[in-house]
GROMACS .gro file of C-alpha atoms in nm:
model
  316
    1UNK     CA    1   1.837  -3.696   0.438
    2UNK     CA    2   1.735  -3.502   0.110
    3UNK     CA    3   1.387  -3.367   0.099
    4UNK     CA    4   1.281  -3.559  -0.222
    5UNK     CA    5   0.980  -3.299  -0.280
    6UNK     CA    6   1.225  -3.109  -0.514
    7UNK     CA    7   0.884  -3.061  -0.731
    8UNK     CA    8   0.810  -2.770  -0.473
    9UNK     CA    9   1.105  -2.568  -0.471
   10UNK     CA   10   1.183  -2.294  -0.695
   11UNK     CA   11   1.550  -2.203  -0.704
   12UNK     CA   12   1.711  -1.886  -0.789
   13UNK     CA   13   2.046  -1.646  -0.778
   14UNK     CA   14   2.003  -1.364  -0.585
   15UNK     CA   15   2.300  -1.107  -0.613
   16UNK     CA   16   2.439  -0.917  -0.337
   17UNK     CA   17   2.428  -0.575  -0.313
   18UNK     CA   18   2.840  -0.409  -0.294
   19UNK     CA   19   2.747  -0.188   0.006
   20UNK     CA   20   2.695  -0.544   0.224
   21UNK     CA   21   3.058  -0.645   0.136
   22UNK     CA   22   3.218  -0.344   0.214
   23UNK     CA   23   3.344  -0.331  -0.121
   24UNK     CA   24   3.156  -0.079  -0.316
   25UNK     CA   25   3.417   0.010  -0.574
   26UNK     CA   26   3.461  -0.320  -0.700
   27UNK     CA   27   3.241  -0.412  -1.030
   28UNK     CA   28   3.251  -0.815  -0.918
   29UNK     CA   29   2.883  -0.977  -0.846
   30UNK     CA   30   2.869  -1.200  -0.567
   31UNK     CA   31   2.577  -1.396  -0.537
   32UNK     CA   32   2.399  -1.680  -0.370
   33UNK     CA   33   2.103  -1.922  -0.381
   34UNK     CA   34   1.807  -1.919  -0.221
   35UNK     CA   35   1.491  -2.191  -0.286
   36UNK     CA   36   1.145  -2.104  -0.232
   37UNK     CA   37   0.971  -2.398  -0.038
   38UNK     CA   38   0.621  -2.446  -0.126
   39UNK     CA   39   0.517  -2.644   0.193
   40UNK     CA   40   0.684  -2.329   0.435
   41UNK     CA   41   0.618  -2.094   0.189
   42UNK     CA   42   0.965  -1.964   0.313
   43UNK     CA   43   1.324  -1.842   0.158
   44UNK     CA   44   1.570  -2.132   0.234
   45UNK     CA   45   1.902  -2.010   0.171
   46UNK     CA   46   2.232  -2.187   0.061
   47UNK     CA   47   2.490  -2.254   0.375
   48UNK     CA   48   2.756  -2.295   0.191
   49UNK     CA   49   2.715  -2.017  -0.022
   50UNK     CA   50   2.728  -1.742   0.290
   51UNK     CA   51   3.027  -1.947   0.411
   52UNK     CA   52   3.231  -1.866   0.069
   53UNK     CA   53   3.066  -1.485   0.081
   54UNK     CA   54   3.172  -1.446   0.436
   55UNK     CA   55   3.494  -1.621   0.482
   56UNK     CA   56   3.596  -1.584   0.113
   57UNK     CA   57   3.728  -1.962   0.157
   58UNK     CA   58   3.892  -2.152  -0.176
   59UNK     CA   59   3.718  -2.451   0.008
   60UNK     CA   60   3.359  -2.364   0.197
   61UNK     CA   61   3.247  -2.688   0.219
   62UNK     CA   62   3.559  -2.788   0.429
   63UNK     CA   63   3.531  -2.446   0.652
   64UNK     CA   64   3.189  -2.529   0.716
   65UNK     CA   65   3.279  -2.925   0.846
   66UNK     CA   66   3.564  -2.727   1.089
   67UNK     CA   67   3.293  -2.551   1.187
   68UNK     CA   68   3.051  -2.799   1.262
   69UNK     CA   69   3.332  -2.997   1.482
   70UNK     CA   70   3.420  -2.646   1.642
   71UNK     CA   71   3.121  -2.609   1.802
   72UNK     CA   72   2.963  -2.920   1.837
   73UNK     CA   73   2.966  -2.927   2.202
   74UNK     CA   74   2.780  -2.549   2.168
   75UNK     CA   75   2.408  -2.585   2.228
   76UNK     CA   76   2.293  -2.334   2.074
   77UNK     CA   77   2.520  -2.392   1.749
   78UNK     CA   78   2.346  -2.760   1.783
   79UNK     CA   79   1.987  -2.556   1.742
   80UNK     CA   80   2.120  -2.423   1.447
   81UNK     CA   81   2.206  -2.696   1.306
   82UNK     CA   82   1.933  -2.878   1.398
   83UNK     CA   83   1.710  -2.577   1.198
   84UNK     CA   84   1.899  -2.628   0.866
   85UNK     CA   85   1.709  -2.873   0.583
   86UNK     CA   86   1.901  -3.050   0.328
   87UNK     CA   87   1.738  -2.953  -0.002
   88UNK     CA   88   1.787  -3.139  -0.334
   89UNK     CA   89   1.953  -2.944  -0.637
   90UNK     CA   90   2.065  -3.073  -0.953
   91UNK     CA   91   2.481  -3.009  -1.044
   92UNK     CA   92   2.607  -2.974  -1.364
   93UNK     CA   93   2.553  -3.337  -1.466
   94UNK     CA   94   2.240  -3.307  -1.410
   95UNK     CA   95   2.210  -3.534  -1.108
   96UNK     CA   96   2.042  -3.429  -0.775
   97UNK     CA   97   2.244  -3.404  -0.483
   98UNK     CA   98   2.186  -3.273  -0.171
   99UNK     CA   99   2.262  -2.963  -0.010
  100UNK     CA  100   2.222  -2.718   0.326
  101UNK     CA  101   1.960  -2.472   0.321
  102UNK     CA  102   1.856  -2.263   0.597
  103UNK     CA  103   1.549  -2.014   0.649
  104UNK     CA  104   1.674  -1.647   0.684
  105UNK     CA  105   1.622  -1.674   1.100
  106UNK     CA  106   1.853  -1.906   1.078
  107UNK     CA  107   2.069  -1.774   0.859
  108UNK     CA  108   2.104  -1.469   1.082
  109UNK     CA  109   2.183  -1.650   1.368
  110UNK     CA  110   2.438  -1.871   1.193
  111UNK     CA  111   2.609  -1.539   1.016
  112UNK     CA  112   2.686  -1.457   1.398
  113UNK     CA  113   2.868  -1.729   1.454
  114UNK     CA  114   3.106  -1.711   1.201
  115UNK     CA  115   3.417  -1.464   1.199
  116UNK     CA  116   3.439  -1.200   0.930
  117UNK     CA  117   3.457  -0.854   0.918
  118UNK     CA  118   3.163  -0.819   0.672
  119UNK     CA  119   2.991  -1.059   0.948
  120UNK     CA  120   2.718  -0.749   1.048
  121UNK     CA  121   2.685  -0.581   0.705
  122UNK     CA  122   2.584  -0.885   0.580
  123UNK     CA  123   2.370  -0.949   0.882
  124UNK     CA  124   2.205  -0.624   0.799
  125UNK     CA  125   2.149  -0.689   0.452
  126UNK     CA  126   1.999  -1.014   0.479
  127UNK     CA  127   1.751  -0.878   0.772
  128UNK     CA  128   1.582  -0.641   0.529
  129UNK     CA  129   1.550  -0.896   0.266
  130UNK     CA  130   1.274  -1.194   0.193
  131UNK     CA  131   0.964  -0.999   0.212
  132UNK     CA  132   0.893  -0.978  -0.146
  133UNK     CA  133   0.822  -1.313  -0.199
  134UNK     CA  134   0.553  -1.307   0.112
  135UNK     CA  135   0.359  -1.010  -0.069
  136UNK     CA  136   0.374  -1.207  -0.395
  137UNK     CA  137   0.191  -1.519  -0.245
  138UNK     CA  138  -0.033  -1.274  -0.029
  139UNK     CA  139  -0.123  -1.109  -0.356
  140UNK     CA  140  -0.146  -1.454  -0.573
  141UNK     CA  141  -0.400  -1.561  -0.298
  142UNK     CA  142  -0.616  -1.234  -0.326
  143UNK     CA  143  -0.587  -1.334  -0.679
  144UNK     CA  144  -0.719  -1.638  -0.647
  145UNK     CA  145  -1.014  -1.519  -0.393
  146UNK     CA  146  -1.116  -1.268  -0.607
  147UNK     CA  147  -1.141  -1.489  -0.934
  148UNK     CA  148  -1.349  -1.754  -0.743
  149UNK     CA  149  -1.580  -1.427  -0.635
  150UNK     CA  150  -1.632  -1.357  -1.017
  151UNK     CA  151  -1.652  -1.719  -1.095
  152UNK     CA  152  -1.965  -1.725  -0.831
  153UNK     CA  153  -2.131  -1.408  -1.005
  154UNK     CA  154  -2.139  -1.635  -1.327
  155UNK     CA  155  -1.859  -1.523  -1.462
  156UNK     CA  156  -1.632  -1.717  -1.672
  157UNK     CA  157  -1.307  -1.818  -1.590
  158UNK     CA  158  -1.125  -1.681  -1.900
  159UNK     CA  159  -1.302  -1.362  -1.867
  160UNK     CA  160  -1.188  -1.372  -1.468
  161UNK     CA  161  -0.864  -1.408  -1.559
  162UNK     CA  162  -0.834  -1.072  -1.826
  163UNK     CA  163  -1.034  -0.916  -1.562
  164UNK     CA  164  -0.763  -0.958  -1.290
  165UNK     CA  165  -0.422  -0.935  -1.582
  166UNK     CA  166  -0.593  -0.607  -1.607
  167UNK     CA  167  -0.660  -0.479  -1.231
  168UNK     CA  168  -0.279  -0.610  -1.179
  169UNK     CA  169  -0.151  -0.375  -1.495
  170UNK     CA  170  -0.348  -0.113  -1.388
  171UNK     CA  171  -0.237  -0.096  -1.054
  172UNK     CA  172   0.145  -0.126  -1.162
  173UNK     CA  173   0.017   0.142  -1.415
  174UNK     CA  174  -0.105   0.364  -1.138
  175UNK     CA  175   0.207   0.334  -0.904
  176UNK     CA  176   0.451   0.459  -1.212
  177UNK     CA  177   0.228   0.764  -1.214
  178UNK     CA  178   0.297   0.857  -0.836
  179UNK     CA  179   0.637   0.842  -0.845
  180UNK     CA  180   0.706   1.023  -1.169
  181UNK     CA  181   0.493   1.290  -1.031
  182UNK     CA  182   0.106   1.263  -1.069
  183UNK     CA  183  -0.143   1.334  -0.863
  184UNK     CA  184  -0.449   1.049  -0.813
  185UNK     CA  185  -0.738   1.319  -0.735
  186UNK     CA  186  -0.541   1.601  -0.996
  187UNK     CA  187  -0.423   1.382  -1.270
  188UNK     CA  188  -0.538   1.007  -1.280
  189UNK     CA  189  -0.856   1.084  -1.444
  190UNK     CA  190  -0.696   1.262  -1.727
  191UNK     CA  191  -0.433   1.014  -1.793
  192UNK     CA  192  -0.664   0.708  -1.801
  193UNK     CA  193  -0.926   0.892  -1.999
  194UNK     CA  194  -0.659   0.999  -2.248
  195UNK     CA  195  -0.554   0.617  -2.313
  196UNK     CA  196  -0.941   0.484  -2.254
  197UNK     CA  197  -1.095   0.704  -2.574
  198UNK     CA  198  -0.772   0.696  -2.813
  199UNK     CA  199  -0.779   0.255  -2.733
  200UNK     CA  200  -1.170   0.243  -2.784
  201UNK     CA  201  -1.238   0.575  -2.975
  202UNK     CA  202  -1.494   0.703  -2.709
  203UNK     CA  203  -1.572   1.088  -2.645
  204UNK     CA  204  -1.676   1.202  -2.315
  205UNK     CA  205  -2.025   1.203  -2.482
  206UNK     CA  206  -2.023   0.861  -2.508
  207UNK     CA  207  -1.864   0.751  -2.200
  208UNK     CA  208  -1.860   0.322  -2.143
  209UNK     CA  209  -2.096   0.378  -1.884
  210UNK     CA  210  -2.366   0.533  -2.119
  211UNK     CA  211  -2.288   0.289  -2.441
  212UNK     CA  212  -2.314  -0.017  -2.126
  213UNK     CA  213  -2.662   0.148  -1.924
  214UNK     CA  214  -2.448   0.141  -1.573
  215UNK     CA  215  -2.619   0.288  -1.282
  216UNK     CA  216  -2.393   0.616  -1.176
  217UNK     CA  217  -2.352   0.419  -0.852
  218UNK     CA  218  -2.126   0.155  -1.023
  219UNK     CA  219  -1.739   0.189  -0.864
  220UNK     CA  220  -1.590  -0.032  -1.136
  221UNK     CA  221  -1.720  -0.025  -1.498
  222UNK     CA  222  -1.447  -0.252  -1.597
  223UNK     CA  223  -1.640  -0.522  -1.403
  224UNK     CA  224  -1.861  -0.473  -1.679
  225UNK     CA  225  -1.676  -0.508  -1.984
  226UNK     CA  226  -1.609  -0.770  -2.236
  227UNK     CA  227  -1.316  -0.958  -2.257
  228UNK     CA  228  -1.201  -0.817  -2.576
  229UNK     CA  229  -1.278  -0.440  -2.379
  230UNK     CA  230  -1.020  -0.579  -2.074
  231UNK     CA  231  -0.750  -0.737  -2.340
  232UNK     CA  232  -0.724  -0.471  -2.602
  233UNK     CA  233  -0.726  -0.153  -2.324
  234UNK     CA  234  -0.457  -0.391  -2.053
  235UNK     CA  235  -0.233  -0.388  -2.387
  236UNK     CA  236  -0.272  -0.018  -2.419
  237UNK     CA  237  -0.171   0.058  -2.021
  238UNK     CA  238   0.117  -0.166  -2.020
  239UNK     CA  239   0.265   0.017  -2.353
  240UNK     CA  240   0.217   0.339  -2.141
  241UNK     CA  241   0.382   0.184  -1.866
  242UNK     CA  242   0.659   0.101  -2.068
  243UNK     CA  243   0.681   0.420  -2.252
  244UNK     CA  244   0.720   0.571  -1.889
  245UNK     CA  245   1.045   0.343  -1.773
  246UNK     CA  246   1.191   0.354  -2.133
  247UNK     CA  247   1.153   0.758  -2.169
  248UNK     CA  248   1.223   0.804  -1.764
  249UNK     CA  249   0.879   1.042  -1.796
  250UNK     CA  250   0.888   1.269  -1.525
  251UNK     CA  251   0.569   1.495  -1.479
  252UNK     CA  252   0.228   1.515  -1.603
  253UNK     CA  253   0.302   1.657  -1.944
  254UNK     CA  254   0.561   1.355  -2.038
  255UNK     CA  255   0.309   1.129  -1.933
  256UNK     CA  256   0.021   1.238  -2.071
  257UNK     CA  257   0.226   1.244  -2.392
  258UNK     CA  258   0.347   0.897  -2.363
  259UNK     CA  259  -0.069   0.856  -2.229
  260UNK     CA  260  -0.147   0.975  -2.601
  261UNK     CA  261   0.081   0.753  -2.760
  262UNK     CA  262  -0.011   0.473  -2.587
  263UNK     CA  263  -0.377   0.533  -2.674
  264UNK     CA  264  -0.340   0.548  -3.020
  265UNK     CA  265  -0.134   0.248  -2.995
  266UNK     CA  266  -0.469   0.062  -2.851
  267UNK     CA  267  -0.701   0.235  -3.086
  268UNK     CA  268  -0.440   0.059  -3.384
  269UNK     CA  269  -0.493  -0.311  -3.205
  270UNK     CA  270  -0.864  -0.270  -3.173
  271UNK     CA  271  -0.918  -0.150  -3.527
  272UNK     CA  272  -0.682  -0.475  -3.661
  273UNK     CA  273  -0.892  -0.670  -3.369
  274UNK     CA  274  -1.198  -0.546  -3.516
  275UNK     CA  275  -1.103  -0.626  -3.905
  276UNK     CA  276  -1.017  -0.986  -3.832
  277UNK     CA  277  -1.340  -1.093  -3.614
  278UNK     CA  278  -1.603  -0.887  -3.854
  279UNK     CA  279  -1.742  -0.787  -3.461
  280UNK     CA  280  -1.669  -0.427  -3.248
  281UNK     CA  281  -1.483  -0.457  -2.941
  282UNK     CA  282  -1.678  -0.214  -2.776
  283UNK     CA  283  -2.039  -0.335  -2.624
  284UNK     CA  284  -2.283  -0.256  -2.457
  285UNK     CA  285  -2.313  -0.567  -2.253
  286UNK     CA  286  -2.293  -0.540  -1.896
  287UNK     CA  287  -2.309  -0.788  -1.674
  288UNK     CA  288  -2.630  -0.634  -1.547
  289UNK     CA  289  -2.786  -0.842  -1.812
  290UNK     CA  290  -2.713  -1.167  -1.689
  291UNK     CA  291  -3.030  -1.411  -1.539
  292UNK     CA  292  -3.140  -1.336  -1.180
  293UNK     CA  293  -3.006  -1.688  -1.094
  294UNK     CA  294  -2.652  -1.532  -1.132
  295UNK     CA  295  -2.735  -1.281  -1.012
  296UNK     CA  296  -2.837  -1.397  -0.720
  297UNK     CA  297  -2.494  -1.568  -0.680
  298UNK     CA  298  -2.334  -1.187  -0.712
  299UNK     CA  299  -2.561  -1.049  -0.408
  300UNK     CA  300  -2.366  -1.378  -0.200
  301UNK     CA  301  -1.998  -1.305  -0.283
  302UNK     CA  302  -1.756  -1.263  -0.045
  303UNK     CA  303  -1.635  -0.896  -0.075
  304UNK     CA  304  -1.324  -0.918  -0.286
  305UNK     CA  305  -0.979  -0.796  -0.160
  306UNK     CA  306  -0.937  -0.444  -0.113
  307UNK     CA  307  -0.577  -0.447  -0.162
  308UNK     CA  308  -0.598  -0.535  -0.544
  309UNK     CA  309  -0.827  -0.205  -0.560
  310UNK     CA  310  -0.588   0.023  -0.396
  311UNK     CA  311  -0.680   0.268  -0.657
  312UNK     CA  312  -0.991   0.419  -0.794
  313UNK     CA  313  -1.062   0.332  -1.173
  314UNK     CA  314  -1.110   0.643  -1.210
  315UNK     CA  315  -1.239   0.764  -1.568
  316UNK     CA  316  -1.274   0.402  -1.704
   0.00000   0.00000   0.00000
């Protein structure tokens, strides 16, 4: 029977890398589907589509029937089959029909059962893969925790949203430093401050958290600034980050030089920001000045995830 939920699955190719075919010199791309089940929050992937990769068969859907009748008096084939949904996707005509999906478990399992001499590279390949979709939900979810924190501290929703777009690009940010060679306690500092005062135009001497009154024993001043602070400096970091992947930057001088460029790149939005609102995006609001009933809310929160700050903000 098809799963009629079709609303919660999210379909995609995913290609398959030459080294699990054994075929490494040859420039074709193999692929096969996978659908993301909301309600398991699990990979299902296509049956038929590892029968084809595996047997290279002109006719999988008839290899896979043999199959079936092969080893229907095999009990544990019968688990297996007994494991695999039938998931609806629409066909060229843009009808639904239904087709076999399995969970990658399965999958292994069923790859063993099936002669082929790429039978185990295959196997290996599909063992390592799956996890990236787990640590995208697991991160969507600290998302979501963390907004509802701010939303408690009397925060709005649109400016929790900038707030975490921001934390995300930073982060993403951070990790293209570390592998093209900086240092977190040697170079971060530097690197951010070098975007922070050519985006907002700020000298040391007038560092956010003077111009905002923070208490030195604030971790995160970018819990304290406006929205237009988190929108025009996240546009500023994400043009250094892709300065980094389009120049291949590799050591602190190439970044900080892309860091420059990038800054005066957010320095150039805020100014055009700045002429078409009649208002400066920097402020000294803080959300120190909010009313004690709020307030109160923030001394409640639930901590928020420490996995979304796996870096210091260091240096704005």
């Amino acid at each position: 029977m098809v799963d009629s939920q079709q609303g919660k699955q999210n379909m995609e190719l995913i290609p398959i890398p030459h080294e699990a075919l054994g075929n490494q010199d040859t420039e074709e791309l193999v692929e096969v589907r996978r659908v993301w089940n909301m309600d398991d929050q699990l990979w299902y992937y296509s049956v038929i589509d590892f029968i084809k990769l595996l047997t290279r068969s002109k006719n999988p859907g008839v290899y896979w029937s043999a199959l079936k009748k092969r080893h229907q008096e095999d009990q544990g084939f019968t688990d297996i089959l007994g494991k695999i949904k039938e998931l609806p996707l629409r066909g060229k005509d843009g009808r639904l029909r239904g087709a076999e999906f399995a969970t990658r478990e399965v999958m292994l399992r069923l790859v063993q059962t099936i002669p082929s001499p790429q039978a185990e590279r295959v196997r290996l390949w599909l063992a390592q893969v799956g996890e990236e979709k787990l640590q995208e939900v697991e991160q969507h979810t600290q998302a979501e925790q963390l907004r509802a924190s701010y939303i408690r501290q009397g925060r709005t929703p649109e400016w929790a949203d900038a707030r975490i777009q921001n934390l995300l690009s930073r982060n993403a940010l951070t990790d293209e430093w570390l592998v093209r060679g900086a240092q977190q306690h040697l170079h971060f500092g530097l690197l951010t401050g070098t975007i922070h005062r050519g985006t907002f135009g700020i000298t040391s001497d007038t560092h956010h958290h003077t111009i905002k009154q923070l208490p030195k024993k604030v971790k995160h001043p970018r819990d304290h600034y406006t929205e237009e602070e988190l929108g025009v400096l996240t546009l500023a970091e994400l043009a250094a980050r892709r300065m980094h992947e389009q120049h291949d930057s590799q050591g602190v001088p190439q970044l900080l030089q892309d860091a420059q460029a990038a800054g005066a790149f957010g320095g150039q939005v805020r100014l055009q920001f700045e002429a078409l609102t009649g208002q400066p995006v920097v402020s000294s609001q803080n959300f120190l000045d909010h009313p004690k009933e709020k307030r109160k809310k923030q001394r409640t929160q639930v901590s928020p995830q420490p996995s979304l700050f796996d870096q210091q903000e260091q240096d704005q």
